[in-house]
PDB file of C-alpha atoms and ligand atoms in Angstrom:
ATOM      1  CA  UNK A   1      60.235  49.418 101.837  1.00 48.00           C
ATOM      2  CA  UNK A   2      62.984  47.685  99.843  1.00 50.00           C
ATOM      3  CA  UNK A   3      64.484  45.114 101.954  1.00 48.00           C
ATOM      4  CA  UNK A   4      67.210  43.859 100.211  1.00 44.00           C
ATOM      5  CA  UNK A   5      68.283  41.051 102.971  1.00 47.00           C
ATOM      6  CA  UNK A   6      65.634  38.991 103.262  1.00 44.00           C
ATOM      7  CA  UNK A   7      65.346  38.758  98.945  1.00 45.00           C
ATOM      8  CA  UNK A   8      67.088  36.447  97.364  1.00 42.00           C
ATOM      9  CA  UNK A   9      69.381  39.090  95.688  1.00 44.00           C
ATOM     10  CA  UNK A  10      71.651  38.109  98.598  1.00 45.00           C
ATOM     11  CA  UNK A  11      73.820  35.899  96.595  1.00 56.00           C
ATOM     12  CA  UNK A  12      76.965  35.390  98.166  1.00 69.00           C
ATOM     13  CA  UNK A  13      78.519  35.241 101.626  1.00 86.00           C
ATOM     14  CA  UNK A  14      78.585  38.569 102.820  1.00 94.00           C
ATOM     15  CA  UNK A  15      81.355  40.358 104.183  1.00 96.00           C
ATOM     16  CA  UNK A  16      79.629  42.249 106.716  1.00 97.00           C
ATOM     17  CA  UNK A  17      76.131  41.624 108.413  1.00 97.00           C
ATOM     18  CA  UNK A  18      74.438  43.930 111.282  1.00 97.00           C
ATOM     19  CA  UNK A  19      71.465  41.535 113.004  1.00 97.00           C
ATOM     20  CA  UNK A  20      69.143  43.985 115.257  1.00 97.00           C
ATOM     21  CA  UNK A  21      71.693  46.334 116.104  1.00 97.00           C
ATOM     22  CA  UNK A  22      70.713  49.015 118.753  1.00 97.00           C
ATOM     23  CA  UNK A  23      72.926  51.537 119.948  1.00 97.00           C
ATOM     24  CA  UNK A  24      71.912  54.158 122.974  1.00 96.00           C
ATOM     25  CA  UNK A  25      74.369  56.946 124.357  1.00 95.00           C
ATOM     26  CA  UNK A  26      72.801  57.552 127.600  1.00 93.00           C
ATOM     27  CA  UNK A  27      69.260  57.809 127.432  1.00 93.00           C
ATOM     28  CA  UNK A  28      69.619  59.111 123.011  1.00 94.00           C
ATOM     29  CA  UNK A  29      68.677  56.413 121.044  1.00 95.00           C
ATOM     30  CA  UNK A  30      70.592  56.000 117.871  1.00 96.00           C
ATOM     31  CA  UNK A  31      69.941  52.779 116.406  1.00 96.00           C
ATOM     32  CA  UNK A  32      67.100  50.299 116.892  1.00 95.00           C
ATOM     33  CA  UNK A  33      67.172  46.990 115.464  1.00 95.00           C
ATOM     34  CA  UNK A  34      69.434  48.114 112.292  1.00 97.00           C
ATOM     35  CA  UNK A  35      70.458  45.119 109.886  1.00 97.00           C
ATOM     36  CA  UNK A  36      71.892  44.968 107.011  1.00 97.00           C
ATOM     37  CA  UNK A  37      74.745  43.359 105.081  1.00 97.00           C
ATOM     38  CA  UNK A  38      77.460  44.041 102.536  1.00 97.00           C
ATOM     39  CA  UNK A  39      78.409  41.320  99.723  1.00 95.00           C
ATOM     40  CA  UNK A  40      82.137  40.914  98.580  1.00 94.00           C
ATOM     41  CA  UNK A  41      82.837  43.246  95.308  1.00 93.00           C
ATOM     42  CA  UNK A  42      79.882  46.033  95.939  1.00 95.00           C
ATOM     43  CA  UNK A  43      79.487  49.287  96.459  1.00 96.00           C
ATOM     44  CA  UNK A  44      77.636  49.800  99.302  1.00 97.00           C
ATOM     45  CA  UNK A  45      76.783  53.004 100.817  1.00 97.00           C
ATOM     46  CA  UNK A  46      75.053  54.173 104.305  1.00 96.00           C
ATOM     47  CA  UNK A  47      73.166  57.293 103.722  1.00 94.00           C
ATOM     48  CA  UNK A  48      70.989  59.755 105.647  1.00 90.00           C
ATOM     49  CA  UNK A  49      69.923  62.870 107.418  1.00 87.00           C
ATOM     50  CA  UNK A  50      73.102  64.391 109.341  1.00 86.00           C
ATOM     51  CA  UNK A  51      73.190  62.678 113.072  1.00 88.00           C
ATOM     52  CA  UNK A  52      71.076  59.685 111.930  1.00 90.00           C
ATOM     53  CA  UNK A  53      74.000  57.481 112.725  1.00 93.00           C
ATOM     54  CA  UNK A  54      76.292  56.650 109.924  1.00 93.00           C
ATOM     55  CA  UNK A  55      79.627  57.350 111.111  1.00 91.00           C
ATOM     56  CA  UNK A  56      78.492  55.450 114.476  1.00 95.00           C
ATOM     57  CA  UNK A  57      77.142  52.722 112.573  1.00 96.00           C
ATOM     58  CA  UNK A  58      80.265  52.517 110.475  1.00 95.00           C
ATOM     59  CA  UNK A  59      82.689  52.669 113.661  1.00 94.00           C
ATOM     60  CA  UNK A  60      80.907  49.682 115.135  1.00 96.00           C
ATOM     61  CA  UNK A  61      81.644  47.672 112.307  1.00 96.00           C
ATOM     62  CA  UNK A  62      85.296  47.949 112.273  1.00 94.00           C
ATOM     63  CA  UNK A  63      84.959  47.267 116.044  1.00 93.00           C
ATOM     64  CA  UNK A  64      85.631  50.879 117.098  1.00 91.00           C
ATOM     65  CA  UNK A  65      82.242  51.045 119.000  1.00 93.00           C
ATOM     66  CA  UNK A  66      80.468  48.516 121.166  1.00 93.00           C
ATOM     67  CA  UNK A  67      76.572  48.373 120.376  1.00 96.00           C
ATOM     68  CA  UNK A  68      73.861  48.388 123.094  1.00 96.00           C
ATOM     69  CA  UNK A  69      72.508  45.485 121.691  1.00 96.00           C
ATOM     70  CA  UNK A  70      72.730  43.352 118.590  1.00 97.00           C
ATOM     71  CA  UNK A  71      75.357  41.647 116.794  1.00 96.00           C
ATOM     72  CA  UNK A  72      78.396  42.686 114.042  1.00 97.00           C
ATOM     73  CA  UNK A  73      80.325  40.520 112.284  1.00 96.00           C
ATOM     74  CA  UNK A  74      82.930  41.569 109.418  1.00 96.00           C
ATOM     75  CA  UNK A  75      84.796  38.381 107.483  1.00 95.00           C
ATOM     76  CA  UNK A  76      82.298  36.658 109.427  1.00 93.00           C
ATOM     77  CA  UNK A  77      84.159  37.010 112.649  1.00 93.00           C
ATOM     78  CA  UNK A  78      82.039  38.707 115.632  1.00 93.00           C
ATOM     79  CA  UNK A  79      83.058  42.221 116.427  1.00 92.00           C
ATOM     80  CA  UNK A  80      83.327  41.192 120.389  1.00 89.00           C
ATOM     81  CA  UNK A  81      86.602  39.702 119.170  1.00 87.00           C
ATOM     82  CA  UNK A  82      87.832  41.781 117.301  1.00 84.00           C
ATOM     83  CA  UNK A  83      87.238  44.551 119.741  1.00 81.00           C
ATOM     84  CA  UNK A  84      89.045  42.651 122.957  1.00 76.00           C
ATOM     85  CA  UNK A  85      92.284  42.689 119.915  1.00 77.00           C
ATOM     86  CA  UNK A  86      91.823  38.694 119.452  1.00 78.00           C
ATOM     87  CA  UNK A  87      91.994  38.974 115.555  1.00 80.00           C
ATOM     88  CA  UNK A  88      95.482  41.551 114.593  1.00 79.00           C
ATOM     89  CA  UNK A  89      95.190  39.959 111.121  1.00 84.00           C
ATOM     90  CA  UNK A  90      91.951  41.100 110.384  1.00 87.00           C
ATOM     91  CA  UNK A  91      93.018  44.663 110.770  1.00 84.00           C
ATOM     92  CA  UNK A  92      95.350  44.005 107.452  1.00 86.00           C
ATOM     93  CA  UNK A  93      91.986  43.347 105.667  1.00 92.00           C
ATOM     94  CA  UNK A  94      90.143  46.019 105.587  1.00 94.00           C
ATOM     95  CA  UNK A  95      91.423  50.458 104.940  1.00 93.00           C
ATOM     96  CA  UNK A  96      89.662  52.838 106.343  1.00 93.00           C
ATOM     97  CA  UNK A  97      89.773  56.291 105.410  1.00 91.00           C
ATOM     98  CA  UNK A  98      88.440  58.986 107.915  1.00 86.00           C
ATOM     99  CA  UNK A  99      86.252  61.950 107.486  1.00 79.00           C
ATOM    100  CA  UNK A 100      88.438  64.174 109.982  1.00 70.00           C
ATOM    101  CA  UNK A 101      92.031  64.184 110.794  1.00 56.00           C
ATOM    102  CA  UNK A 102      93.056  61.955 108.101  1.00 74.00           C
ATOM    103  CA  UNK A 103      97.112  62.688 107.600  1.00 91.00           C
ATOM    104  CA  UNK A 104      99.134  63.337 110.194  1.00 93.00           C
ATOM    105  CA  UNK A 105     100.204  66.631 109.601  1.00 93.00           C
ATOM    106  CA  UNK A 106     103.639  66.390 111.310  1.00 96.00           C
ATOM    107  CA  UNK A 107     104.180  63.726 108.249  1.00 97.00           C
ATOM    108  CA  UNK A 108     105.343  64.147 104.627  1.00 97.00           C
ATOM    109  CA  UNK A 109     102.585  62.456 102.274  1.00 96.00           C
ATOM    110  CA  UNK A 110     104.748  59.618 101.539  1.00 97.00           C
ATOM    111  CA  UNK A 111     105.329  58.942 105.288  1.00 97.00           C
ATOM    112  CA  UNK A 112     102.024  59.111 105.673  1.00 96.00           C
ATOM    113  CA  UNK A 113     101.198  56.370 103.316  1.00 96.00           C
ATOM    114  CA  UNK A 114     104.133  54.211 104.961  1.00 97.00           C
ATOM    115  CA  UNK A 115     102.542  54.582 108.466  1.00 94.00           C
ATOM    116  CA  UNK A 116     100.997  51.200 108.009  1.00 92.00           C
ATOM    117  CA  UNK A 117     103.633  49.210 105.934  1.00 94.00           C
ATOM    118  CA  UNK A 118     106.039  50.107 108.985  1.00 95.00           C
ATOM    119  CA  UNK A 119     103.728  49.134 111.769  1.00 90.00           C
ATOM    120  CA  UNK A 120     102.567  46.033 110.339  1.00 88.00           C
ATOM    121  CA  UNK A 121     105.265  44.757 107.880  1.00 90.00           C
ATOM    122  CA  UNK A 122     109.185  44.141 108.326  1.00 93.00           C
ATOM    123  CA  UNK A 123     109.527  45.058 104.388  1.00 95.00           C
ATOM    124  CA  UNK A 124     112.889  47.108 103.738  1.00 96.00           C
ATOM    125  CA  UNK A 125     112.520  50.554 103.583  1.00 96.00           C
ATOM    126  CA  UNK A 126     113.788  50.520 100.004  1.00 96.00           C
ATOM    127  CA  UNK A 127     110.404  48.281  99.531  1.00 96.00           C
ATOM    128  CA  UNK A 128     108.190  50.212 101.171  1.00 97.00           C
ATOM    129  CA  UNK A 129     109.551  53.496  99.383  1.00 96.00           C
ATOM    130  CA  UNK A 130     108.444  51.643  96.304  1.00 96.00           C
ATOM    131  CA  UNK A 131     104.959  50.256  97.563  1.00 96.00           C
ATOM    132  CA  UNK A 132     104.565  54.025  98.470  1.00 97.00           C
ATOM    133  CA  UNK A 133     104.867  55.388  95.006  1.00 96.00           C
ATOM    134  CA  UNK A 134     102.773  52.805  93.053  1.00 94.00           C
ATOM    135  CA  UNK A 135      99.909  54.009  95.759  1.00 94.00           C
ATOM    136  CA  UNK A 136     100.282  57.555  95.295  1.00 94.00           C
ATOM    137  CA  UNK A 137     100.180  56.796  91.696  1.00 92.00           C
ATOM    138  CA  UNK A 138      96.936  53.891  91.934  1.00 90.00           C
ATOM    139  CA  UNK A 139      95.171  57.590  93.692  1.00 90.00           C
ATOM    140  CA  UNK A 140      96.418  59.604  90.770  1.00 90.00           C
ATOM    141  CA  UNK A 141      98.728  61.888  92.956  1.00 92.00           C
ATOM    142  CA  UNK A 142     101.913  62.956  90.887  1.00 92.00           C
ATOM    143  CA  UNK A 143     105.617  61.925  92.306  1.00 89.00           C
ATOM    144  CA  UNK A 144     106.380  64.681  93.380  1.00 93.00           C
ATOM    145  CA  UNK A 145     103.608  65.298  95.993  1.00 95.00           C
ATOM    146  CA  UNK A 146     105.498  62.469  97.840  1.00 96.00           C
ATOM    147  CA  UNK A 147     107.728  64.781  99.663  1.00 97.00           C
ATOM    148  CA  UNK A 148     105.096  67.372 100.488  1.00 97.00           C
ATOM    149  CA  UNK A 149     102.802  67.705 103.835  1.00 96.00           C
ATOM    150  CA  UNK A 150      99.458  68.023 104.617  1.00 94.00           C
ATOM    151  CA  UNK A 151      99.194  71.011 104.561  1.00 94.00           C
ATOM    152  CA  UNK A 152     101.228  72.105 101.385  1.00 95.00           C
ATOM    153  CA  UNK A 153      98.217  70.075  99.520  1.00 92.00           C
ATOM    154  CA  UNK A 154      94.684  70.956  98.396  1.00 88.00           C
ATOM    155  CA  UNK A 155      91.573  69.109 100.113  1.00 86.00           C
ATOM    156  CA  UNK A 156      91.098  67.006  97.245  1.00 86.00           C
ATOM    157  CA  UNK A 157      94.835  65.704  97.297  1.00 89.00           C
ATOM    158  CA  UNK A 158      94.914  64.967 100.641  1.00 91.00           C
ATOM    159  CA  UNK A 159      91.486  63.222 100.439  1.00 89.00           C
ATOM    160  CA  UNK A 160      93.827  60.959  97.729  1.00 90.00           C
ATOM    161  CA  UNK A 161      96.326  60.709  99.923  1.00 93.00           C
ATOM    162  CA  UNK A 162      94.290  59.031 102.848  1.00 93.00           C
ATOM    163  CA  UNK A 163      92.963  56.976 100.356  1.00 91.00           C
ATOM    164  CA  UNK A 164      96.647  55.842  99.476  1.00 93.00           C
ATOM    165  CA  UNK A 165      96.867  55.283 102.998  1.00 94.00           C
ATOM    166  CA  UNK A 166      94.246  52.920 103.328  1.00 92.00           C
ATOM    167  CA  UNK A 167      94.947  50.966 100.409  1.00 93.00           C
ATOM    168  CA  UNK A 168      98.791  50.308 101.557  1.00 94.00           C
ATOM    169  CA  UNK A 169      98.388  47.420 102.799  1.00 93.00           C
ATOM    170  CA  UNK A 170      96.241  46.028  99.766  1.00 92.00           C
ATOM    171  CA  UNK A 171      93.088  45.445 101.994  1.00 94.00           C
ATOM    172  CA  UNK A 172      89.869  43.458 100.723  1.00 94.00           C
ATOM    173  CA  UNK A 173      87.837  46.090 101.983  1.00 96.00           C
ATOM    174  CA  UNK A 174      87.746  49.553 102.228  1.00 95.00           C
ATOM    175  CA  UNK A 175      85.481  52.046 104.482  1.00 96.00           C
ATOM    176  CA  UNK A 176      84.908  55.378 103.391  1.00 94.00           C
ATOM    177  CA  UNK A 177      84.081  58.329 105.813  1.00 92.00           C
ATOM    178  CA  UNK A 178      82.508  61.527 103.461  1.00 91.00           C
ATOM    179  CA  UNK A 179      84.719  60.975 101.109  1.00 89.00           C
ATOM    180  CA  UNK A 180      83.781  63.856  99.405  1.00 87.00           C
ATOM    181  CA  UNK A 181      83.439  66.395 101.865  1.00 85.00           C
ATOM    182  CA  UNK A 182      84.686  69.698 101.478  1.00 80.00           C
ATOM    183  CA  UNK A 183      85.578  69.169  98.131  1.00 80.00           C
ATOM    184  CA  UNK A 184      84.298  71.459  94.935  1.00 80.00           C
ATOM    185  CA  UNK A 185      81.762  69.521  92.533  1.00 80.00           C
ATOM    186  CA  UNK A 186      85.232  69.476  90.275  1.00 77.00           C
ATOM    187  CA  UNK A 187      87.143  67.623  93.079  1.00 79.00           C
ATOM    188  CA  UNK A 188      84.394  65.502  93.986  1.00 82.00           C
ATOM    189  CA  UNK A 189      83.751  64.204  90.697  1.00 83.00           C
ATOM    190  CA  UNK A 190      87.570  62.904  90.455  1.00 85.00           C
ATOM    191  CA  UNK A 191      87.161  60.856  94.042  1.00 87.00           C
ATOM    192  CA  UNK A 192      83.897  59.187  92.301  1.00 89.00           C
ATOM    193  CA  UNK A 193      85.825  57.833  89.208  1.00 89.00           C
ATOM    194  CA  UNK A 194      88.926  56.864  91.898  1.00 89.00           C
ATOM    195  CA  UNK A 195      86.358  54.811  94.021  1.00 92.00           C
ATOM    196  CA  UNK A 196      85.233  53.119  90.300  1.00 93.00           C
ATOM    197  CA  UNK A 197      88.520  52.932  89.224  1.00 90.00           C
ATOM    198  CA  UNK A 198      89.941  51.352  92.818  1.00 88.00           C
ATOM    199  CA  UNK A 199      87.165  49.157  93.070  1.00 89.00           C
ATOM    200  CA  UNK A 200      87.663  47.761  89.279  1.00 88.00           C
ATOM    201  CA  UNK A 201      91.525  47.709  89.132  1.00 85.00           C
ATOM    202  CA  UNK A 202      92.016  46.197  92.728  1.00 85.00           C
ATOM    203  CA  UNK A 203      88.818  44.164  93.062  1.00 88.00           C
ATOM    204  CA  UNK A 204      87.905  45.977  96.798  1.00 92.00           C
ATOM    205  CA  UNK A 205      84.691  46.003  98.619  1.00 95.00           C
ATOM    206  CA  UNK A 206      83.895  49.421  99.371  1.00 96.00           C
ATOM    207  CA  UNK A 207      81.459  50.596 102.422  1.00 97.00           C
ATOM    208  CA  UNK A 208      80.886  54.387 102.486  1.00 95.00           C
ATOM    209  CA  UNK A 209      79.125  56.955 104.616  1.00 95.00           C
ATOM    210  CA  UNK A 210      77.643  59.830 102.874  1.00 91.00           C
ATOM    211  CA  UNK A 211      74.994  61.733 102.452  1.00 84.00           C
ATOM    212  CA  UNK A 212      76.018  63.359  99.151  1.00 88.00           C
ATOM    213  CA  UNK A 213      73.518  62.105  96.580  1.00 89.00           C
ATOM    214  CA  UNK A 214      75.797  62.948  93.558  1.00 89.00           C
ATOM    215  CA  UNK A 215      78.394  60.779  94.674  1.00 91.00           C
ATOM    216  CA  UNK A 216      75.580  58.169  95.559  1.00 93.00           C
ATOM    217  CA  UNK A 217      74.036  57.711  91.752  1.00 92.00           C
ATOM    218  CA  UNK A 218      77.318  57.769  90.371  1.00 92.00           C
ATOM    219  CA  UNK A 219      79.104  54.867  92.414  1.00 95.00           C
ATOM    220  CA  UNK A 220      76.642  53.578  94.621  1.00 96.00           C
ATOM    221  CA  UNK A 221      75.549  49.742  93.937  1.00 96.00           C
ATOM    222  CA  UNK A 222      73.696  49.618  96.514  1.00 97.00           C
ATOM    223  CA  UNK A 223      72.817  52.345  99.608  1.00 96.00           C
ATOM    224  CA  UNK A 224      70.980  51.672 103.258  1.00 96.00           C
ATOM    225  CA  UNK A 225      68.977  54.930 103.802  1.00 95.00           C
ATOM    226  CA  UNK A 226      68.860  55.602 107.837  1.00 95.00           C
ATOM    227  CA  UNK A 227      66.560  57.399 109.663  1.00 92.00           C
ATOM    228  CA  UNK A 228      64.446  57.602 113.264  1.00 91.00           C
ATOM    229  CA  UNK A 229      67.295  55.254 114.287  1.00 93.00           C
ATOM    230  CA  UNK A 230      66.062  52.395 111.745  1.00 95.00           C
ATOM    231  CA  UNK A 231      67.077  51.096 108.149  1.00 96.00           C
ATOM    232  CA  UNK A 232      64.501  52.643 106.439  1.00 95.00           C
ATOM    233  CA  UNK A 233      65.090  51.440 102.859  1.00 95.00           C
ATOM    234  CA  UNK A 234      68.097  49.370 101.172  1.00 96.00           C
ATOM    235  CA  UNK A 235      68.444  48.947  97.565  1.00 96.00           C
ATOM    236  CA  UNK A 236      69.937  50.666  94.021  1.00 95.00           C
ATOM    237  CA  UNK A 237      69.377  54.337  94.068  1.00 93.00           C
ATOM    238  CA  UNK A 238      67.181  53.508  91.118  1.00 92.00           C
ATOM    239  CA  UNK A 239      65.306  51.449  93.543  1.00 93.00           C
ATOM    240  CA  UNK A 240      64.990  53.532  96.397  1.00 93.00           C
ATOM    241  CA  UNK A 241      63.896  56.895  94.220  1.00 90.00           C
ATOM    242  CA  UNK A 242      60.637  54.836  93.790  1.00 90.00           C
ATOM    243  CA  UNK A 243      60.136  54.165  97.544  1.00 90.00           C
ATOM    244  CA  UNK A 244      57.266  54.916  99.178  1.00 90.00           C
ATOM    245  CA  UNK A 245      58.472  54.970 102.440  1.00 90.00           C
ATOM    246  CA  UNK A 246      57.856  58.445 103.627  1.00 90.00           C
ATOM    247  CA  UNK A 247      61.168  59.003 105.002  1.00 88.00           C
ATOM    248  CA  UNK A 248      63.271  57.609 102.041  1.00 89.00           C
ATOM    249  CA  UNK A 249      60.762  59.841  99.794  1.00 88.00           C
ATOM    250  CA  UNK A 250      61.907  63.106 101.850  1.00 84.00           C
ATOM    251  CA  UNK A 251      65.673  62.035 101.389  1.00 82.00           C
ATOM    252  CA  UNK A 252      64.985  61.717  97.570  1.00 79.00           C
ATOM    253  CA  UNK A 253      62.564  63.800  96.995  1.00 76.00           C
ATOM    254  CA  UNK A 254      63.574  67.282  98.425  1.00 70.00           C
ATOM    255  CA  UNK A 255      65.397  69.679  96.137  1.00 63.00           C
ATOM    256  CA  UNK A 256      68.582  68.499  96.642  1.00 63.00           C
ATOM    257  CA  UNK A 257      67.448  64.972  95.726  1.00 65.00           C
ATOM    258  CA  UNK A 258      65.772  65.888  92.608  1.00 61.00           C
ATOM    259  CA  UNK A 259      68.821  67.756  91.253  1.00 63.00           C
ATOM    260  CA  UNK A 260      70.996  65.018  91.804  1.00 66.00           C
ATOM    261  CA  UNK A 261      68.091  62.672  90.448  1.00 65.00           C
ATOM    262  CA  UNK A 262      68.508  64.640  87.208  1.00 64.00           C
ATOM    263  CA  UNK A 263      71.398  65.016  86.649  1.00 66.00           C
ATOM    264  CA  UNK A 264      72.014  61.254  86.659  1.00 67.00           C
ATOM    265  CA  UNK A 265      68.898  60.845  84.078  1.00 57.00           C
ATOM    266  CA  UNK A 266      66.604  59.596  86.343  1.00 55.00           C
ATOM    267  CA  UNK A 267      63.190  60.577  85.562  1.00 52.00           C
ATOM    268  CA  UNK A 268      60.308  60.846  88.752  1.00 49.00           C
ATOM    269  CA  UNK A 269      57.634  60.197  86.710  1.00 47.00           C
ATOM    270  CA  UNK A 270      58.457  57.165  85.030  1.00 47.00           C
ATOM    271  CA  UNK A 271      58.779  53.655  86.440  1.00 40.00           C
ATOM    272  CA  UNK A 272      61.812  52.335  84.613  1.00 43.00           C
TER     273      UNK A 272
HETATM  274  N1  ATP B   1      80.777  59.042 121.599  1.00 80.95           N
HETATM  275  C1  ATP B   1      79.549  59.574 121.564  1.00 80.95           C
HETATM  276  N2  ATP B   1      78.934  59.937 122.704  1.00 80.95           N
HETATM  277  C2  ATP B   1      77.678  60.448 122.700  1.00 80.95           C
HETATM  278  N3  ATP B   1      76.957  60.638 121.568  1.00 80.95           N
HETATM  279  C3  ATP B   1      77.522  60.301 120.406  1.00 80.95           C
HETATM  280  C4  ATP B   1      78.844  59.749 120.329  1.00 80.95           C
HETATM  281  N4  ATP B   1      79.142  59.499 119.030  1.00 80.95           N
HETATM  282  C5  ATP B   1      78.054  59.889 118.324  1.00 80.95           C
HETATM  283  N5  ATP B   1      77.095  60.355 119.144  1.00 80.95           N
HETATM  284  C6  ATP B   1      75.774  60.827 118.732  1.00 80.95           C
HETATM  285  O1  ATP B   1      75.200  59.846 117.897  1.00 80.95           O
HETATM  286  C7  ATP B   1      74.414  60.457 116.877  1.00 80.95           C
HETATM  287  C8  ATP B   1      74.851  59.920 115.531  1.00 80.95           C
HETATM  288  O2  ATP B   1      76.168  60.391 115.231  1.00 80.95           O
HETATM  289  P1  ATP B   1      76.893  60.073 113.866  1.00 80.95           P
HETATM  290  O3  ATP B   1      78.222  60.745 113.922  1.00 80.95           O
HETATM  291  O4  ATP B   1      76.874  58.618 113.602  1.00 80.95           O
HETATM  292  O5  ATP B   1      75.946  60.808 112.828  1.00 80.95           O
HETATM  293  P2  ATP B   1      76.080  60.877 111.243  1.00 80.95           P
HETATM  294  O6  ATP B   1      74.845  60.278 110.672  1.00 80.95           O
HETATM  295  O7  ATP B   1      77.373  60.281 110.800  1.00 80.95           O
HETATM  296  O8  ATP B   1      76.071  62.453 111.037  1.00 80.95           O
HETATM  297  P3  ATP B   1      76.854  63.420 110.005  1.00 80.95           P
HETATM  298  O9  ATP B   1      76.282  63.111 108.654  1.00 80.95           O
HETATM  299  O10 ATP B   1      76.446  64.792 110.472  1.00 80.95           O
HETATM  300  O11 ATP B   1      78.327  63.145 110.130  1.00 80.95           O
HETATM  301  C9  ATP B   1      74.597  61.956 117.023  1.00 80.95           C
HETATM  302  O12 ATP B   1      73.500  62.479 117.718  1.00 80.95           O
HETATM  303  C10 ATP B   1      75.849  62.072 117.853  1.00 80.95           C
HETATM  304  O13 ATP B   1      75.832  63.240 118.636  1.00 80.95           O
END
């Protein structure tokens, strides 16, 4: 197994570090003993079989869910506090954009995007009109989406629209639910090269949950494969493809992880 915290790859501070997290819902265990931790500037990516725990393991990071056991700390603040509310300022660090629900329907796109800049600034409307615009335009939606709702856009606008949203307030960080989700290969491919393009032009550190290997190879730096509740693997995808732990093998290995494998060049049978 690839265990990328305890090399000495682990360069600098990291923004984000799970020690021997467990999480239980009744007697259904979900997590035992996960760690892991993200580095400012990457790419990192939780992956896995559907119900393994991502989205879970992604809410108790930003302090959404308490876990059984174990500690989380983000900025290097525990999540305990800011759970109980005793860090506000943190929240203006980090976006999140969620799988589900994302806009609020009952709200233009450009409303939308101002949701936070109203709550948490006291910026003049005239400001926040024009923060607004430069972040529909940063997600490569066109003006005049601005004045449009939810539901007069496609998937894949919207998807750039909560992505708008969570870069308003021009967080450090950024958490990614399935970003690609519902979204045609054409679609998805254009949220890959935003992620790039968002993480290059605005410096972020981006955490996302997926389990769409496409999206994986082509942004990924590096991915925590979950399964049976643990971290069963963490490195590149290059890395990981070459795993022999069974259950990373069966995520990479089954047809759908061979396709993506070749499409992005990589070759099982050599060792490069
Ligand atoms: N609030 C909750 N109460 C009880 N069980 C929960 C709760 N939230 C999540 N679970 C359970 O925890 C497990 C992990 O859920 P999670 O949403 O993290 O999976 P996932 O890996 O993100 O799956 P998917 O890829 O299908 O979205 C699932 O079995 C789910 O039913």
């Amino acid at each position: 197994m690839i265990q990328a915290d305890s090399s000495a790859a682990v360069a600098a501070s990291p923004i984000i570090e799970v020690s021997h997290v467990s999480t239980r819902f009744g007697t259904a265990v979900v997590h035992r003993d996960v760690s892991l931790s993200v580095r400012p500037g990457e790419i990192f990516a939780i992956a896995g079989g559907s119900g393994c725990g991502k989205s879970v393991l992604m809410r108790e990071i930003i302090g959404l869910h308490r876990p059984t056991s174990g500690t989380v700390r983000l900025f290097g603040l525990d999540s305990a506090t800011y759970r109980a509310g005793r860090a506000p300022a943190l929240y203006q660090r980090f976006g999140v954009m969620f799988q589900q629900g994302a806009l609020f329907s009952s709200l233009t796109l450009e409303d939308n995007v101002a949701v936070p800049l109203r709550e948490f600034t006291s910026l003049s409307e005239r400001l926040i009109r024009d923060i607004v615009a430069v972040k529909l335009a940063a997600v490569g939606l066109p003006m005049d989406s601005g004045p449009k709702y939810p539901a007069e856009l496609s998937g894949g606008m919207r998807k750039r629209g909560a992505l708008a949203r969570a870069i308003a307030m021009d967080p450090e960080l950024l958490f990614l639910d399935e970003p690609t989700s519902g979204l045609d290969p054409m679609s998805s491919a254009g949220i890959d090269e935003l992620i790039l393009n968002l993480k290059s032009l605005l410096g972020l550190t981006v955490v996302m949950v997926t389990h769409d290997l496409d999206l994986l190879w082509r942004v990924a730096d590096r991915v925590a494969v979950i399964g049976d509740g643990r971290v069963l693997g963490i490195g590149t995808m290059a890395e990981l493809s070459r795993s022999e732990e069974p259950g990373v093998k069966q995520y990479f290995h089954g047809p759908r992880g061979r396709g993506a494998a070749a499409k992005h060049a990589w070759n099982p049978e050599s060792n490069t």
